[in-house]
Amino acid sequence: MKAETSTNEQYLFTRPWLHVRQVILVCLFLLIFFLPPTVQASSLKLKNMVLDNQAGSIMARFGIELNADTQVEEALLDGIKLKLICKASLFEHKSMWMDSEVAGKTYSNKLYFDSLSKQFVLEKQGSEKTIKNKSLSILLREEWNSIILDLGPWSTLQRGERYNLRLKVQLDRTEVPAWLKNTLFFWSWDIIPAATYQLDFTY
């Protein structure tokens, strides 16, 4: 009798746990099955980078494309102000020493959402004029399609030498104080990862 009672008690205690496990597994399956698809992360893509001579100046020409702009659009709608920074550096390649920088230029513009006009706003560097559009995609496609940077006189290049143009593109927050960035240097303040490109050539 004692052995039978012990078996019944064990049965009563184990069966409910099996039932609970089954319910948990079913709930997990339903949760995974009905989860919305993952939103593709935004990224900056370079288009058509060209280096040429225009009226004796080294001109870097390129376009920037924002892929999957939902992430950036949501940040702007939340009141976050962003800044596009394009830093171009031209280096002379050295075989025995570190490459030396011969020219450089930085381009930037600001992005934010104007809640009064319900439009996205782009402020160009060195210009008081602002460009507005209700569609972020259209605004960026029109304004980032062609960016031109003057890297200085073409005469700085020497025949037969090897060079490389390095371009870093990032979309950063504007409201983060510099002292906080320096203090939390390990923290990324970018809405999306910065992108770096390189063009090698021999003059």
GROMACS .gro file of C-alpha atoms in nm:
model
  203
    1MET     CA    1   0.000   0.000   0.000
    2LYS     CA    2   0.276   0.239   0.084
    3ALA     CA    3   0.450   0.179  -0.247
    4GLU     CA    4   0.125   0.238  -0.437
    5THR     CA    5   0.056   0.563  -0.249
    6SER     CA    6   0.406   0.683  -0.326
    7THR     CA    7   0.357   0.610  -0.699
    8ASN     CA    8   0.028   0.799  -0.705
    9GLU     CA    9   0.183   1.098  -0.530
   10GLN     CA   10   0.470   1.100  -0.780
   11TYR     CA   11   0.219   1.086  -1.068
   12LEU     CA   12   0.020   1.378  -0.925
   13PHE     CA   13   0.328   1.593  -0.891
   14THR     CA   14   0.490   1.518  -1.229
   15ARG     CA   15   0.191   1.527  -1.465
   16PRO     CA   16   0.100   1.896  -1.405
   17TRP     CA   17   0.459   1.997  -1.477
   18LEU     CA   18   0.448   1.811  -1.808
   19HIS     CA   19   0.129   1.997  -1.894
   20VAL     CA   20   0.285   2.333  -1.805
   21ARG     CA   21   0.589   2.257  -2.023
   22GLN     CA   22   0.366   2.178  -2.318
   23VAL     CA   23   0.176   2.506  -2.276
   24ILE     CA   24   0.502   2.704  -2.259
   25LEU     CA   25   0.635   2.536  -2.574
   26VAL     CA   26   0.313   2.609  -2.763
   27CYS     CA   27   0.320   2.976  -2.650
   28LEU     CA   28   0.683   3.014  -2.760
   29PHE     CA   29   0.603   2.865  -3.099
   30LEU     CA   30   0.306   3.100  -3.148
   31LEU     CA   31   0.516   3.399  -3.039
   32ILE     CA   32   0.795   3.321  -3.286
   33PHE     CA   33   0.552   3.238  -3.566
   34PHE     CA   34   0.351   3.559  -3.535
   35LEU     CA   35   0.642   3.797  -3.471
   36PRO     CA   36   0.662   4.078  -3.731
   37PRO     CA   37   0.953   4.049  -3.976
   38THR     CA   38   1.278   4.212  -3.865
   39VAL     CA   39   1.322   4.564  -4.002
   40GLN     CA   40   1.632   4.596  -4.219
   41ALA     CA   41   1.895   4.814  -4.053
   42SER     CA   42   1.971   5.146  -4.220
   43SER     CA   43   2.309   5.187  -4.391
   44LEU     CA   44   2.502   5.449  -4.588
   45LYS     CA   45   2.610   5.346  -4.937
   46LEU     CA   46   2.856   5.530  -5.162
   47LYS     CA   47   2.767   5.590  -5.526
   48ASN     CA   48   2.999   5.673  -5.817
   49MET     CA   49   3.310   5.809  -5.644
   50VAL     CA   50   3.526   5.991  -5.901
   51LEU     CA   51   3.841   6.200  -5.867
   52ASP     CA   52   3.915   6.442  -6.153
   53ASN     CA   53   4.079   6.769  -6.253
   54GLN     CA   54   3.851   7.067  -6.289
   55ALA     CA   55   4.008   7.403  -6.365
   56GLY     CA   56   4.329   7.298  -6.193
   57SER     CA   57   4.161   7.166  -5.876
   58ILE     CA   58   4.133   6.814  -5.736
   59MET     CA   59   3.761   6.740  -5.730
   60ALA     CA   60   3.613   6.443  -5.547
   61ARG     CA   61   3.261   6.363  -5.669
   62PHE     CA   62   3.030   6.106  -5.516
   63GLY     CA   63   2.676   6.039  -5.404
   64ILE     CA   64   2.537   5.901  -5.079
   65GLU     CA   65   2.245   5.663  -5.064
   66LEU     CA   66   2.057   5.581  -4.744
   67ASN     CA   67   1.932   5.223  -4.756
   68ALA     CA   68   1.629   5.126  -4.544
   69ASP     CA   69   1.567   5.478  -4.415
   70THR     CA   70   1.293   5.378  -4.167
   71GLN     CA   71   1.535   5.374  -3.875
   72VAL     CA   72   1.661   5.726  -3.952
   73GLU     CA   73   1.310   5.857  -4.021
   74GLU     CA   74   1.186   5.733  -3.684
   75ALA     CA   75   1.480   5.900  -3.507
   76LEU     CA   76   1.403   6.233  -3.677
   77LEU     CA   77   1.032   6.206  -3.593
   78ASP     CA   78   1.132   6.148  -3.229
   79GLY     CA   79   1.305   6.487  -3.231
   80ILE     CA   80   1.664   6.370  -3.276
   81LYS     CA   81   1.875   6.601  -3.493
   82LEU     CA   82   2.132   6.437  -3.719
   83LYS     CA   83   2.438   6.551  -3.908
   84LEU     CA   84   2.588   6.395  -4.220
   85ILE     CA   85   2.967   6.419  -4.216
   86CYS     CA   86   3.177   6.326  -4.520
   87LYS     CA   87   3.551   6.347  -4.460
   88ALA     CA   88   3.772   6.303  -4.766
   89SER     CA   89   4.149   6.264  -4.727
   90LEU     CA   90   4.399   6.224  -5.010
   91PHE     CA   91   4.717   6.035  -4.919
   92GLU     CA   92   5.041   5.977  -5.107
   93HIS     CA   93   5.140   5.613  -5.076
   94LYS     CA   94   5.482   5.551  -4.920
   95SER     CA   95   5.654   5.214  -4.952
   96MET     CA   96   5.889   5.248  -4.655
   97TRP     CA   97   5.705   5.504  -4.445
   98MET     CA   98   5.350   5.584  -4.340
   99ASP     CA   99   5.132   5.739  -4.609
  100SER     CA  100   5.136   6.119  -4.597
  101GLU     CA  101   4.820   6.327  -4.631
  102VAL     CA  102   4.844   6.583  -4.911
  103ALA     CA  103   4.488   6.718  -4.910
  104GLY     CA  104   4.162   6.692  -4.718
  105LYS     CA  105   3.814   6.836  -4.695
  106THR     CA  106   3.504   6.783  -4.481
  107TYR     CA  107   3.145   6.827  -4.594
  108SER     CA  108   2.844   6.826  -4.365
  109ASN     CA  109   2.476   6.904  -4.349
  110LYS     CA  110   2.210   6.882  -4.079
  111LEU     CA  111   1.884   6.690  -4.076
  112TYR     CA  112   1.580   6.735  -3.853
  113PHE     CA  113   1.202   6.718  -3.856
  114ASP     CA  114   1.002   7.042  -3.837
  115SER     CA  115   0.692   6.958  -3.633
  116LEU     CA  116   0.517   7.282  -3.737
  117SER     CA  117   0.538   7.228  -4.112
  118LYS     CA  118   0.539   6.848  -4.076
  119GLN     CA  119   0.841   6.831  -4.310
  120PHE     CA  120   1.193   6.697  -4.300
  121VAL     CA  121   1.454   6.972  -4.320
  122LEU     CA  122   1.811   6.968  -4.456
  123GLU     CA  123   2.052   7.252  -4.380
  124LYS     CA  124   2.353   7.269  -4.612
  125GLN     CA  125   2.699   7.351  -4.485
  126GLY     CA  126   2.788   7.717  -4.533
  127SER     CA  127   2.440   7.809  -4.651
  128GLU     CA  128   2.148   7.968  -4.467
  129LYS     CA  129   1.906   7.812  -4.714
  130THR     CA  130   1.710   7.511  -4.592
  131ILE     CA  131   1.550   7.245  -4.811
  132LYS     CA  132   1.225   7.087  -4.696
  133ASN     CA  133   1.020   6.791  -4.806
  134LYS     CA  134   0.746   6.578  -4.652
  135SER     CA  135   0.925   6.269  -4.783
  136LEU     CA  136   1.265   6.193  -4.631
  137SER     CA  137   1.350   5.956  -4.916
  138ILE     CA  138   1.290   6.222  -5.183
  139LEU     CA  139   1.476   6.488  -4.986
  140LEU     CA  140   1.790   6.276  -4.944
  141ARG     CA  141   1.780   6.140  -5.297
  142GLU     CA  142   1.778   6.496  -5.439
  143GLU     CA  143   2.035   6.647  -5.203
  144TRP     CA  144   2.277   6.357  -5.152
  145ASN     CA  145   2.279   6.240  -5.513
  146SER     CA  146   2.583   6.451  -5.598
  147ILE     CA  147   2.837   6.586  -5.349
  148ILE     CA  148   3.150   6.767  -5.470
  149LEU     CA  149   3.457   6.838  -5.257
  150ASP     CA  150   3.745   7.061  -5.366
  151LEU     CA  151   4.063   6.901  -5.229
  152GLY     CA  152   4.301   7.174  -5.341
  153PRO     CA  153   4.529   7.242  -5.641
  154TRP     CA  154   4.596   6.959  -5.885
  155SER     CA  155   4.961   7.067  -5.896
  156THR     CA  156   5.016   6.902  -5.556
  157LEU     CA  157   5.006   6.562  -5.731
  158GLN     CA  158   5.331   6.428  -5.873
  159ARG     CA  159   5.362   6.217  -6.187
  160GLY     CA  160   5.426   5.847  -6.130
  161GLU     CA  161   5.328   5.855  -5.762
  162ARG     CA  162   5.065   5.633  -5.603
  163TYR     CA  163   4.776   5.788  -5.412
  164ASN     CA  164   4.464   5.681  -5.232
  165LEU     CA  165   4.150   5.875  -5.154
  166ARG     CA  166   3.988   5.778  -4.825
  167LEU     CA  167   3.631   5.879  -4.760
  168LYS     CA  168   3.455   5.836  -4.425
  169VAL     CA  169   3.079   5.891  -4.415
  170GLN     CA  170   2.877   5.902  -4.095
  171LEU     CA  171   2.536   6.016  -3.974
  172ASP     CA  172   2.583   6.141  -3.621
  173ARG     CA  173   2.367   6.301  -3.352
  174THR     CA  174   2.415   6.675  -3.317
  175GLU     CA  175   2.294   6.723  -2.961
  176VAL     CA  176   2.553   6.508  -2.783
  177PRO     CA  177   2.808   6.735  -2.608
  178ALA     CA  178   3.173   6.685  -2.707
  179TRP     CA  179   3.278   6.629  -2.344
  180LEU     CA  180   3.028   6.343  -2.313
  181LYS     CA  181   3.154   6.182  -2.635
  182ASN     CA  182   3.511   6.200  -2.506
  183THR     CA  183   3.412   6.062  -2.166
  184LEU     CA  184   3.210   5.772  -2.307
  185PHE     CA  185   3.450   5.709  -2.595
  186PHE     CA  186   3.348   5.341  -2.608
  187TRP     CA  187   2.982   5.430  -2.674
  188SER     CA  188   2.858   5.468  -3.032
  189TRP     CA  189   2.652   5.784  -3.085
  190ASP     CA  190   2.581   5.704  -3.449
  191ILE     CA  191   2.225   5.621  -3.549
  192ILE     CA  192   2.374   5.391  -3.811
  193PRO     CA  193   2.733   5.263  -3.847
  194ALA     CA  194   2.985   5.487  -4.022
  195ALA     CA  195   3.111   5.371  -4.363
  196THR     CA  196   3.466   5.404  -4.502
  197TYR     CA  197   3.568   5.381  -4.868
  198GLN     CA  198   3.903   5.397  -5.048
  199LEU     CA  199   4.004   5.472  -5.407
  200ASP     CA  200   4.360   5.383  -5.513
  201PHE     CA  201   4.523   5.531  -5.824
  202THR     CA  202   4.855   5.623  -5.983
  203TYR     CA  203   4.892   5.970  -6.132
   0.00000   0.00000   0.00000
